mmCIF file of C-alpha atoms in Angstrom:
data_model
loop_
_atom_site.group_PDB
_atom_site.id
_atom_site.type_symbol
_atom_site.label_atom_id
_atom_site.label_comp_id
_atom_site.label_asym_id
_atom_site.label_seq_id
_atom_site.Cartn_x
_atom_site.Cartn_y
_atom_site.Cartn_z
ATOM 1 C CA MET A 286 -217.658 -154.908 -123.631
ATOM 2 C CA ARG A 287 -214.061 -156.069 -123.952
ATOM 3 C CA HIS A 288 -215.112 -159.082 -126.008
ATOM 4 C CA VAL A 289 -217.430 -157.001 -128.192
ATOM 5 C CA LEU A 290 -214.596 -154.644 -129.087
ATOM 6 C CA GLY A 291 -212.273 -157.563 -129.678
ATOM 7 C CA VAL A 292 -214.723 -159.299 -132.025
ATOM 8 C CA ALA A 293 -215.326 -156.030 -133.886
ATOM 9 C CA GLY A 294 -211.572 -155.545 -134.305
ATOM 10 C CA VAL A 295 -211.086 -159.084 -135.619
ATOM 11 C CA MET A 296 -213.962 -158.672 -138.093
ATOM 12 C CA ALA A 297 -212.558 -155.370 -139.364
ATOM 13 C CA ALA A 298 -209.101 -156.926 -139.743
ATOM 14 C CA ALA A 299 -210.607 -159.906 -141.598
ATOM 15 C CA ILE A 300 -212.408 -157.600 -144.042
ATOM 16 C CA LEU A 301 -209.221 -155.635 -144.682
ATOM 17 C CA LEU A 302 -207.295 -158.869 -145.233
ATOM 18 C CA ILE A 303 -209.892 -160.140 -147.715
ATOM 19 C CA VAL A 304 -209.847 -156.822 -149.587
ATOM 20 C CA SER A 305 -206.044 -156.775 -149.641
ATOM 21 C CA ALA A 306 -205.830 -160.382 -150.850
ATOM 22 C CA ALA A 307 -208.389 -159.675 -153.589
ATOM 23 C CA MET A 308 -206.502 -156.566 -154.731
ATOM 24 C CA ASN A 309 -203.221 -158.476 -154.794
ATOM 25 C CA TRP A 310 -204.785 -161.393 -156.669
ATOM 26 C CA LYS A 311 -206.333 -159.067 -159.236
ATOM 27 C CA PHE A 312 -203.081 -157.228 -159.856
ATOM 28 C CA GLY A 313 -201.050 -160.444 -159.974
ATOM 29 C CA TYR A 314 -203.551 -161.915 -162.424
ATOM 30 C CA THR A 315 -202.815 -159.125 -164.896
ATOM 31 C CA LEU A 316 -199.096 -160.029 -164.967
ATOM 32 C CA GLY A 317 -199.530 -163.412 -166.671
ATOM 33 C CA LYS A 318 -199.330 -163.912 -170.426
ATOM 34 C CA SER A 319 -201.619 -166.932 -170.356
ATOM 35 C CA GLU A 320 -204.489 -168.070 -168.180
ATOM 36 C CA PHE A 321 -202.274 -170.525 -166.275
ATOM 37 C CA GLU A 322 -199.592 -167.913 -165.604
ATOM 38 C CA SER A 323 -202.211 -165.403 -164.535
ATOM 39 C CA GLN A 324 -203.621 -167.867 -162.013
ATOM 40 C CA LEU A 325 -200.114 -168.588 -160.700
ATOM 41 C CA TYR A 326 -199.288 -164.923 -160.202
ATOM 42 C CA GLY A 327 -202.665 -164.236 -158.643
ATOM 43 C CA GLY A 328 -202.452 -167.180 -156.245
ATOM 44 C CA ALA A 329 -198.894 -166.321 -155.194
ATOM 45 C CA SER A 330 -199.875 -162.700 -154.550
ATOM 46 C CA ALA A 331 -202.880 -163.682 -152.425
ATOM 47 C CA ALA A 332 -200.859 -166.272 -150.459
ATOM 48 C CA ALA A 333 -198.077 -163.763 -149.751
ATOM 49 C CA ASP A 334 -200.670 -161.286 -148.533
ATOM 50 C CA CYS A 335 -202.220 -163.805 -146.123
ATOM 51 C CA PHE A 336 -198.792 -164.955 -144.898
ATOM 52 C CA LYS A 337 -197.933 -161.312 -144.230
ATOM 53 C CA ALA A 338 -200.772 -161.127 -141.681
ATOM 54 C CA LEU A 339 -199.370 -164.163 -139.796
ATOM 55 C CA LEU A 340 -195.755 -163.007 -139.684
ATOM 56 C CA PRO A 341 -196.187 -160.596 -136.701
ATOM 57 C CA PHE A 342 -197.307 -163.555 -134.564
ATOM 58 C CA PHE A 343 -194.320 -165.649 -135.673
ATOM 59 C CA ILE A 344 -191.882 -162.792 -135.063
ATOM 60 C CA PHE A 345 -193.282 -162.207 -131.571
ATOM 61 C CA ALA A 346 -193.052 -165.918 -130.736
ATOM 62 C CA ALA A 347 -189.438 -166.028 -131.932
ATOM 63 C CA LEU A 348 -188.536 -162.997 -129.814
ATOM 64 C CA ARG A 349 -190.255 -164.513 -126.787
ATOM 65 C CA ASN A 350 -188.288 -167.731 -127.256
ATOM 66 C CA ARG A 351 -185.123 -165.671 -127.769
ATOM 67 C CA SER A 352 -184.642 -167.079 -131.252
ATOM 68 C CA TYR A 353 -183.303 -163.842 -132.618
ATOM 69 C CA SER A 354 -182.126 -165.300 -135.916
ATOM 70 C CA GLN A 355 -185.634 -166.585 -136.632
ATOM 71 C CA ALA A 356 -187.091 -163.244 -135.597
ATOM 72 C CA LEU A 357 -184.702 -161.463 -137.975
ATOM 73 C CA GLY A 358 -185.628 -163.804 -140.815
ATOM 74 C CA GLY A 359 -189.320 -163.264 -140.124
ATOM 75 C CA ALA A 360 -188.820 -159.499 -140.084
ATOM 76 C CA LEU A 361 -187.022 -159.593 -143.452
ATOM 77 C CA LEU A 362 -189.741 -161.796 -144.903
ATOM 78 C CA PHE A 363 -192.375 -159.416 -143.553
ATOM 79 C CA VAL A 364 -190.653 -156.465 -145.231
ATOM 80 C CA VAL A 365 -190.541 -158.329 -148.557
ATOM 81 C CA CYS A 366 -194.170 -159.464 -148.370
ATOM 82 C CA PHE A 367 -195.363 -156.045 -147.232
ATOM 83 C CA SER A 368 -193.425 -154.284 -150.014
ATOM 84 C CA TYR A 369 -194.818 -156.616 -152.670
ATOM 85 C CA SER A 370 -198.364 -156.313 -151.334
ATOM 86 C CA LEU A 371 -198.038 -152.548 -151.152
ATOM 87 C CA SER A 372 -196.818 -152.335 -154.740
ATOM 88 C CA SER A 373 -199.678 -154.571 -155.888
ATOM 89 C CA SER A 374 -202.228 -152.476 -153.993
ATOM 90 C CA LEU A 375 -200.730 -149.303 -155.412
ATOM 91 C CA GLY A 376 -200.970 -150.717 -158.928
ATOM 92 C CA PHE A 377 -204.537 -151.857 -158.429
ATOM 93 C CA ALA A 378 -205.608 -148.545 -156.859
ATOM 94 C CA ALA A 379 -203.869 -146.535 -159.598
ATOM 95 C CA LEU A 380 -205.515 -148.551 -162.372
ATOM 96 C CA ASN A 381 -208.901 -148.343 -160.715
ATOM 97 C CA ARG A 382 -208.647 -144.563 -160.176
ATOM 98 C CA ALA A 383 -207.440 -144.070 -163.753
ATOM 99 C CA ASP A 384 -210.339 -146.111 -165.149
ATOM 100 C CA THR A 385 -212.881 -144.333 -162.962
ATOM 101 C CA THR A 386 -211.509 -140.901 -163.825
ATOM 102 C CA SER A 387 -211.347 -141.638 -167.560
ATOM 103 C CA GLN A 388 -214.942 -142.901 -167.542
ATOM 104 C CA ARG A 389 -216.059 -139.767 -165.746
ATOM 105 C CA VAL A 390 -214.117 -137.606 -168.224
ATOM 106 C CA LEU A 391 -215.773 -139.436 -171.114
ATOM 107 C CA LYS A 392 -219.210 -138.856 -169.593
ATOM 108 C CA VAL A 393 -218.478 -135.166 -169.078
ATOM 109 C CA GLU A 394 -217.240 -134.748 -172.650
ATOM 110 C CA THR A 395 -220.220 -136.667 -174.014
ATOM 111 C CA HIS A 396 -222.590 -134.476 -172.033
ATOM 112 C CA ALA A 397 -220.891 -131.313 -173.315
ATOM 113 C CA ASP A 398 -221.018 -132.536 -176.934
ATOM 114 C CA LEU A 399 -224.697 -133.399 -176.682
ATOM 115 C CA ARG A 400 -225.470 -130.005 -175.169
ATOM 116 C CA SER A 401 -223.613 -128.231 -177.988
ATOM 117 C CA GLU A 402 -225.355 -130.283 -180.649
ATOM 118 C CA LEU A 403 -228.724 -129.598 -179.036
ATOM 119 C CA GLU A 404 -228.068 -125.852 -179.068
ATOM 120 C CA ARG A 405 -227.077 -125.977 -182.739
ATOM 121 C CA ALA A 406 -230.240 -127.904 -183.622
ATOM 122 C CA ARG A 407 -232.409 -125.412 -181.749
ATOM 123 C CA THR A 408 -230.668 -122.489 -183.426
ATOM 124 C CA ALA A 409 -231.154 -124.034 -186.889
ATOM 125 C CA LEU A 410 -234.810 -124.713 -186.127
ATOM 126 C CA THR A 411 -235.377 -121.114 -185.031
ATOM 127 C CA ALA A 412 -233.689 -119.777 -188.206
ATOM 128 C CA LEU A 413 -236.084 -121.580 -190.559
ATOM 129 C CA PRO A 414 -238.674 -119.347 -192.324
ATOM 130 C CA GLU A 415 -242.296 -119.497 -191.338
ATOM 131 C CA HIS A 416 -244.030 -122.532 -192.753
ATOM 132 C CA ARG A 417 -247.031 -124.743 -192.412
ATOM 133 C CA PRO A 418 -246.949 -128.427 -191.442
ATOM 134 C CA SER A 419 -245.410 -130.653 -194.061
ATOM 135 C CA GLY A 420 -248.594 -132.706 -194.434
ATOM 136 C CA THR A 421 -250.664 -129.645 -195.287
ATOM 137 C CA VAL A 422 -248.176 -128.440 -197.891
ATOM 138 C CA ALA A 423 -247.899 -131.895 -199.447
ATOM 139 C CA GLY A 424 -251.696 -132.032 -199.792
ATOM 140 C CA GLU A 425 -251.796 -128.702 -201.642
ATOM 141 C CA ILE A 426 -249.067 -129.899 -204.000
ATOM 142 C CA GLU A 427 -251.103 -132.980 -204.864
ATOM 143 C CA ALA A 428 -254.117 -130.746 -205.509
ATOM 144 C CA PHE A 429 -252.002 -128.582 -207.847
ATOM 145 C CA LYS A 430 -251.113 -131.628 -209.880
ATOM 146 C CA GLN A 431 -254.797 -132.221 -210.644
ATOM 147 C CA ASN A 432 -254.996 -128.950 -212.558
ATOM 148 C CA GLY A 433 -254.978 -129.120 -216.383
ATOM 149 C CA ARG A 434 -252.042 -126.773 -216.604
ATOM 150 C CA TRP A 435 -249.871 -129.434 -214.923
ATOM 151 C CA ILE A 436 -250.116 -131.489 -218.122
ATOM 152 C CA SER A 437 -250.031 -128.572 -220.536
ATOM 153 C CA SER A 438 -246.886 -127.151 -218.932
ATOM 154 C CA GLY A 439 -245.137 -130.496 -219.028
ATOM 155 C CA GLU A 440 -245.324 -130.784 -215.201
ATOM 156 C CA CYS A 441 -244.046 -127.210 -214.954
ATOM 157 C CA ALA A 442 -240.987 -128.117 -216.978
ATOM 158 C CA ASN A 443 -242.031 -126.178 -220.127
ATOM 159 C CA ALA A 444 -244.357 -123.356 -219.087
ATOM 160 C CA THR A 445 -244.604 -120.681 -221.845
ATOM 161 C CA ALA A 446 -248.013 -119.131 -221.348
ATOM 162 C CA THR A 447 -248.465 -116.399 -218.732
ATOM 163 C CA LYS A 448 -251.078 -118.312 -216.778
ATOM 164 C CA SER A 449 -248.984 -121.463 -216.893
ATOM 165 C CA MET A 450 -245.976 -119.553 -215.583
ATOM 166 C CA THR A 451 -248.060 -118.114 -212.722
ATOM 167 C CA TYR A 452 -249.360 -121.600 -211.973
ATOM 168 C CA CYS A 453 -245.884 -123.111 -211.901
ATOM 169 C CA GLU A 454 -244.541 -120.287 -209.751
ATOM 170 C CA SER A 455 -247.128 -121.122 -207.087
ATOM 171 C CA TYR A 456 -246.234 -124.794 -207.432
ATOM 172 C CA PHE A 457 -242.528 -124.188 -206.834
ATOM 173 C CA LYS A 458 -243.288 -121.998 -203.821
ATOM 174 C CA LEU A 459 -245.234 -124.900 -202.350
ATOM 175 C CA LYS A 460 -242.262 -127.191 -203.063
ATOM 176 C CA ALA A 461 -239.924 -124.810 -201.220
ATOM 177 C CA GLU A 462 -242.312 -124.586 -198.270
ATOM 178 C CA LEU A 463 -242.511 -128.392 -198.192
ATOM 179 C CA ALA A 464 -238.707 -128.639 -198.033
ATOM 180 C CA VAL A 465 -238.637 -126.184 -195.111
ATOM 181 C CA ALA A 466 -241.368 -128.143 -193.323
ATOM 182 C CA GLU A 467 -239.519 -131.435 -193.828
ATOM 183 C CA GLN A 468 -236.263 -129.884 -192.533
ATOM 184 C CA ALA A 469 -238.157 -128.621 -189.486
ATOM 185 C CA ASP A 470 -239.503 -132.119 -188.865
ATOM 186 C CA LYS A 471 -235.955 -133.540 -188.971
ATOM 187 C CA LEU A 472 -234.668 -130.899 -186.566
ATOM 188 C CA ASP A 473 -237.580 -131.535 -184.190
ATOM 189 C CA ALA A 474 -236.812 -135.264 -184.201
ATOM 190 C CA LYS A 475 -233.124 -134.570 -183.567
ATOM 191 C CA VAL A 476 -233.878 -132.237 -180.668
ATOM 192 C CA THR A 477 -236.119 -134.895 -179.117
ATOM 193 C CA GLN A 478 -233.413 -137.561 -179.516
ATOM 194 C CA LEU A 479 -230.712 -135.337 -177.986
ATOM 195 C CA ARG A 480 -232.908 -134.477 -175.021
ATOM 196 C CA THR A 481 -233.538 -138.199 -174.467
ATOM 197 C CA GLU A 482 -229.794 -139.005 -174.571
ATOM 198 C CA LEU A 483 -229.057 -136.194 -172.130
ATOM 199 C CA GLY A 484 -231.729 -137.496 -169.787
ATOM 200 C CA ASP A 485 -230.118 -140.970 -169.816
ATOM 201 C CA LEU A 486 -226.788 -139.595 -168.555
ATOM 202 C CA THR A 487 -226.199 -139.475 -164.786
ATOM 203 C CA SER A 488 -225.939 -136.250 -162.845
ATOM 204 C CA GLU A 489 -222.156 -136.775 -162.579
ATOM 205 C CA ALA A 490 -221.845 -136.051 -166.302
ATOM 206 C CA ALA A 491 -223.240 -132.558 -165.807
ATOM 207 C CA THR A 492 -220.329 -131.582 -163.545
ATOM 208 C CA LYS A 493 -217.254 -130.070 -165.137
ATOM 209 C CA ALA A 494 -214.834 -131.770 -162.716
ATOM 210 C CA SER A 495 -213.673 -135.246 -163.706
ATOM 211 C CA ASP A 496 -212.317 -135.921 -160.163
ATOM 212 C CA PRO A 497 -214.146 -133.623 -157.716
ATOM 213 C CA GLN A 498 -212.402 -135.026 -154.618
ATOM 214 C CA SER A 499 -208.898 -134.464 -155.934
ATOM 215 C CA GLN A 500 -209.706 -131.044 -157.329
ATOM 216 C CA MET A 501 -211.290 -129.907 -154.060
ATOM 217 C CA LEU A 502 -208.276 -131.081 -152.033
ATOM 218 C CA ALA A 503 -205.953 -129.461 -154.551
ATOM 219 C CA GLY A 504 -207.790 -126.178 -154.089
ATOM 220 C CA LEU A 505 -207.555 -126.445 -150.301
ATOM 221 C CA THR A 506 -203.888 -127.467 -150.146
ATOM 222 C CA GLY A 507 -202.494 -125.587 -153.122
ATOM 223 C CA TYR A 508 -200.971 -128.718 -154.677
ATOM 224 C CA LYS A 509 -201.540 -129.912 -158.227
ATOM 225 C CA THR A 510 -204.468 -132.197 -158.908
ATOM 226 C CA GLU A 511 -202.126 -134.929 -160.169
ATOM 227 C CA ASP A 512 -200.116 -134.807 -156.919
ATOM 228 C CA VAL A 513 -203.285 -135.045 -154.835
ATOM 229 C CA GLN A 514 -204.486 -138.031 -156.884
ATOM 230 C CA THR A 515 -201.153 -139.776 -156.289
ATOM 231 C CA ALA A 516 -201.333 -139.082 -152.544
ATOM 232 C CA LEU A 517 -204.874 -140.466 -152.344
ATOM 233 C CA THR A 518 -203.821 -143.620 -154.185
ATOM 234 C CA VAL A 519 -200.929 -144.169 -151.765
ATOM 235 C CA LEU A 520 -203.207 -143.485 -148.777
ATOM 236 C CA ILE A 521 -205.734 -146.106 -149.868
ATOM 237 C CA ALA A 522 -203.008 -148.701 -150.446
ATOM 238 C CA LEU A 523 -201.398 -148.011 -147.054
ATOM 239 C CA LEU A 524 -204.768 -148.210 -145.294
ATOM 240 C CA VAL A 525 -205.534 -151.625 -146.742
ATOM 241 C CA GLU A 526 -202.040 -153.081 -146.356
ATOM 242 C CA LEU A 527 -201.343 -151.856 -142.819
ATOM 243 C CA GLY A 528 -204.792 -152.962 -141.688
ATOM 244 C CA ALA A 529 -204.325 -156.391 -143.273
ATOM 245 C CA SER A 530 -200.773 -156.751 -141.893
ATOM 246 C CA LEU A 531 -201.223 -155.641 -138.290
ATOM 247 C CA GLY A 532 -205.001 -155.744 -137.813
ATOM 248 C CA PHE A 533 -205.178 -159.250 -136.344
ATOM 249 C CA TYR A 534 -202.095 -158.759 -134.178
ATOM 250 C CA THR A 535 -203.520 -155.528 -132.748
ATOM 251 C CA ALA A 536 -207.012 -156.965 -132.195
ATOM 252 C CA PHE A 537 -205.723 -160.100 -130.469
ATOM 253 C CA SER A 538 -203.406 -158.103 -128.243
ATOM 254 C CA TYR A 539 -206.491 -156.406 -126.798
ATOM 255 C CA TRP A 540 -207.583 -159.812 -125.481
ATOM 256 C CA ARG A 541 -204.111 -160.378 -123.950
ATOM 257 C CA ILE A 542 -203.722 -163.660 -125.767
ATOM 258 C CA PHE A 543 -199.985 -163.203 -125.447
ATOM 259 C CA ASP A 544 -199.093 -162.841 -121.784
ATOM 260 C CA VAL A 545 -195.602 -161.474 -121.279
ATOM 261 C CA LYS A 546 -195.664 -161.051 -117.521
ATOM 262 C CA GLY A 547 -193.048 -163.381 -116.133
ATOM 263 C CA LEU A 548 -191.928 -166.731 -117.442
ATOM 264 C CA PRO A 549 -193.942 -169.981 -117.406
ATOM 265 C CA ALA A 550 -193.917 -171.700 -114.052
ATOM 266 C CA SER A 551 -192.553 -174.850 -115.666
ATOM 267 C CA GLU A 552 -189.296 -173.087 -116.549
ATOM 268 C CA PRO A 553 -186.698 -173.780 -113.846
ATOM 269 C CA VAL A 554 -185.724 -170.763 -111.784
ATOM 270 C CA ARG A 555 -182.011 -170.385 -111.350
ATOM 271 C CA VAL A 556 -181.142 -168.994 -107.931
ATOM 272 C CA ALA A 557 -177.901 -167.243 -107.084
ATOM 273 C CA MET A 558 -175.889 -169.326 -104.623
ATOM 274 C CA PRO A 559 -173.336 -168.026 -102.177
ATOM 275 C CA VAL A 560 -169.733 -168.792 -102.863
ATOM 276 C CA PRO A 561 -168.406 -171.269 -100.246
ATOM 277 C CA ALA A 562 -165.396 -170.180 -98.272
ATOM 278 C CA PHE A 563 -162.821 -172.846 -99.077
ATOM 279 C CA ALA A 564 -159.294 -172.848 -97.921
ATOM 280 C CA PRO A 565 -156.808 -171.864 -100.610
ATOM 281 C CA ALA A 566 -155.758 -175.460 -101.060
ATOM 282 C CA GLN A 567 -159.389 -176.647 -101.343
ATOM 283 C CA ARG A 568 -160.812 -174.092 -103.815
ATOM 284 C CA LEU A 569 -162.560 -175.434 -106.851
ATOM 285 C CA PRO A 570 -161.183 -174.520 -110.261
ATOM 286 C CA ALA A 571 -162.649 -171.340 -111.621
ATOM 287 C CA LEU A 572 -163.868 -173.051 -114.791
ATOM 288 C CA ALA A 573 -165.770 -175.728 -112.895
ATOM 289 C CA PHE A 574 -167.298 -173.094 -110.578
ATOM 290 C CA GLU A 575 -168.567 -171.072 -113.529
ATOM 291 C CA GLU A 576 -170.103 -174.117 -115.186
ATOM 292 C CA ASP A 577 -171.821 -175.524 -112.100
ATOM 293 C CA ILE A 578 -173.255 -172.406 -110.472
ATOM 294 C CA ASP A 579 -175.426 -169.792 -112.139
ATOM 295 C CA LEU A 580 -175.305 -166.462 -110.326
ATOM 296 C CA LYS A 581 -178.168 -164.878 -112.241
ATOM 297 C CA PRO A 582 -180.862 -163.205 -110.088
ATOM 298 C CA ALA A 583 -184.126 -165.046 -109.460
ATOM 299 C CA GLN A 584 -187.015 -164.362 -111.846
ATOM 300 C CA PRO A 585 -190.117 -162.650 -110.399
ATOM 301 C CA LYS A 586 -193.160 -164.759 -109.731
ATOM 302 C CA THR A 587 -195.989 -164.842 -112.229
ATOM 303 C CA ASP A 588 -199.514 -163.743 -111.378
ATOM 304 C CA ALA A 589 -200.590 -167.392 -111.205
ATOM 305 C CA GLU A 590 -197.925 -168.111 -108.593
ATOM 306 C CA LEU A 591 -198.809 -165.023 -106.570
ATOM 307 C CA TYR A 592 -202.491 -165.944 -106.658
ATOM 308 C CA PHE A 593 -201.707 -169.510 -105.554
ATOM 309 C CA ASP A 594 -199.664 -168.258 -102.609
ATOM 310 C CA GLU A 595 -202.365 -165.857 -101.410
ATOM 311 C CA ARG A 596 -205.697 -167.533 -102.173
ATOM 312 C CA VAL A 597 -205.175 -171.297 -102.551
ATOM 313 C CA GLY A 598 -204.201 -173.844 -99.936
ATOM 314 C CA ARG A 599 -203.277 -177.497 -100.251
ATOM 315 C CA GLU A 600 -205.505 -179.972 -98.430
ATOM 316 C CA ASN A 601 -205.722 -183.701 -99.102
ATOM 317 C CA GLY A 602 -209.175 -184.864 -100.124
ATOM 318 C CA SER A 603 -210.388 -181.388 -101.110
ATOM 319 C CA SER A 604 -211.092 -180.199 -104.646
ATOM 320 C CA VAL A 605 -212.435 -177.159 -106.458
ATOM 321 C CA THR A 606 -213.949 -176.748 -109.895
ATOM 322 C CA ALA A 607 -211.924 -175.030 -112.586
ATOM 323 C CA LEU A 608 -214.616 -172.379 -113.140
ATOM 324 C CA ALA A 609 -214.865 -171.569 -109.418
ATOM 325 C CA LEU A 610 -211.073 -171.272 -109.238
ATOM 326 C CA TYR A 611 -210.957 -168.976 -112.262
ATOM 327 C CA ASP A 612 -213.784 -166.825 -110.871
ATOM 328 C CA ASP A 613 -211.896 -166.442 -107.602
ATOM 329 C CA TYR A 614 -208.748 -165.587 -109.585
ATOM 330 C CA CYS A 615 -210.630 -162.820 -111.467
ATOM 331 C CA GLN A 616 -211.826 -161.386 -108.139
ATOM 332 C CA TRP A 617 -208.231 -161.431 -106.870
ATOM 333 C CA CYS A 618 -207.056 -159.603 -110.028
ATOM 334 C CA GLU A 619 -209.783 -156.996 -109.616
ATOM 335 C CA ALA A 620 -208.726 -156.401 -106.005
ATOM 336 C CA LYS A 621 -205.079 -156.132 -107.053
ATOM 337 C CA GLY A 622 -205.784 -153.916 -110.070
ATOM 338 C CA LYS A 623 -204.378 -156.512 -112.480
ATOM 339 C CA GLN A 624 -205.580 -157.615 -115.902
ATOM 340 C CA PRO A 625 -206.683 -161.280 -115.625
ATOM 341 C CA LEU A 626 -205.280 -163.873 -117.984
ATOM 342 C CA GLY A 627 -207.553 -165.708 -120.370
ATOM 343 C CA LEU A 628 -209.025 -168.955 -119.085
ATOM 344 C CA PRO A 629 -206.867 -171.231 -121.322
ATOM 345 C CA ILE A 630 -203.633 -169.456 -120.330
ATOM 346 C CA PHE A 631 -204.551 -169.395 -116.620
ATOM 347 C CA THR A 632 -205.409 -173.103 -116.725
ATOM 348 C CA ARG A 633 -202.050 -173.938 -118.262
ATOM 349 C CA ARG A 634 -200.124 -171.739 -115.817
ATOM 350 C CA PHE A 635 -201.975 -173.135 -112.796
ATOM 351 C CA SER A 636 -201.386 -176.707 -113.919
ATOM 352 C CA ASP A 637 -197.669 -175.927 -114.208
ATOM 353 C CA LEU A 638 -197.663 -175.376 -110.428
ATOM 354 C CA GLY A 639 -198.019 -179.120 -109.930
ATOM 355 C CA VAL A 640 -201.764 -179.217 -109.216
ATOM 356 C CA GLN A 641 -203.488 -182.314 -110.570
ATOM 357 C CA LYS A 642 -206.723 -182.115 -112.555
ATOM 358 C CA ALA A 643 -209.469 -184.714 -112.831
ATOM 359 C CA LYS A 644 -212.929 -184.928 -114.354
ATOM 360 C CA VAL A 645 -215.434 -185.621 -111.579
ATOM 361 C CA ALA A 646 -219.197 -185.751 -112.149
ATOM 362 C CA GLY A 647 -218.758 -184.238 -115.589
ATOM 363 C CA ARG A 648 -216.686 -181.262 -114.377
ATOM 364 C CA ILE A 649 -212.991 -180.492 -114.389
ATOM 365 C CA ARG A 650 -211.703 -180.163 -110.839
ATOM 366 C CA TYR A 651 -208.338 -179.390 -109.232
ATOM 367 C CA MET A 652 -207.533 -182.054 -106.650
ATOM 368 C CA ASP A 653 -206.073 -181.703 -103.126
ATOM 369 C CA VAL A 654 -206.499 -177.892 -103.074
ATOM 370 C CA ARG A 655 -209.077 -175.522 -101.623
ATOM 371 C CA LEU A 656 -209.903 -171.814 -101.822
ATOM 372 C CA LEU A 657 -208.900 -169.895 -98.710
ATOM 373 C CA PHE A 658 -211.301 -166.935 -98.995
ATOM 374 C CA SER A 659 -214.167 -168.122 -101.209
ATOM 375 C CA THR A 660 -217.109 -170.428 -100.627
ATOM 376 C CA ASN A 661 -218.844 -170.153 -103.983
ATOM 377 C CA ASP A 662 -217.689 -173.546 -105.249
ATOM 378 C CA ASP A 663 -220.954 -175.077 -106.373
ATOM 379 C CA ASP A 664 -220.922 -178.495 -104.766
ATOM 380 C CA GLY A 665 -217.760 -178.566 -102.638
ATOM 381 C CA LEU A 666 -216.635 -182.123 -103.126
ATOM 382 C CA ARG A 667 -214.330 -181.832 -100.131
ATOM 383 C CA GLU A 668 -213.774 -185.549 -100.076
ATOM 384 C CA LEU A 669 -213.233 -187.790 -103.078
ATOM 385 C CA SER A 670 -215.123 -190.496 -101.313
ATOM 386 C CA ALA A 671 -218.251 -188.345 -101.259
ATOM 387 C CA VAL A 672 -218.387 -188.454 -105.040
ATOM 388 C CA SER A 673 -218.178 -192.144 -105.289
#
């Protein structure tokens, strides 16, 4: 379970780092005046973002080695990289939110305009006088033109006789009805087109709010919508940048990759020595005494040293496999309520105790040692001669 959580944390941190690097590259790309300059700015922004994720490890290593000047330099560099990455993420998030909001506003306005135009077309269509279909009226007009009075009246341009005037009056009424029918056909086609355009718009366009999230939070908190939008932009940028900066360091710390309990066994332990009682004439100079003797208290033993003292004994000709030794060490940690070191770190610490390793029969074994309270070593190999 511990490894599953650790892998999940590393994957989440990797995703945040990729997102942060992409946001920084995109924003840096927009700063260049030419393609080459844009690539330079984008590459520098992405590299600074990746270096920012490594700086916590370097700072911790410098502090552990007591290189405080290097740790201070790393901390200053981290602040600079984090500030630049945060500003780039803020710029990217602000531009993206502005573009998204403006597109939504445009869709809402377009939807409102189409609805208004549709209502006007329907109103105009309803206001038209009663009429027959345009094809029917056009056919009657053509039939009227076959009458002899059409020629005698000069195509109803010079009607003087009473019957000709009555004929032409009916003709012009048909012309007016045809115009109404044709206008109705145009309005019908327009209504159909507007309904089609409205159907092509998404459901988001039907809402009156251009940024529903910000407006809802503004209503709940009492702040202005613009202030809420700014806060959300900052929150997104902080989420990405903090996750990309400290995600790996936090995930790896769960695996205890960095063990801070005690010092490595290879580091010499300086023991306080008693001051010899010399006669006044035989006392050493104070300066030489201070340079030769270190009165600092002894450092506590590491877990590897404690385990060696309690569970491992030295015996010539005996050996134990590295996996059996580590399994016994994990059992000892469980009994003591301690968190076991990782296998690579434990192997290094145990080797620092002066125990020799050798590869025997395809397995790594510790030579001239044996386990005091465990018998689960797979093949024993108590004597080197038995192998050969």
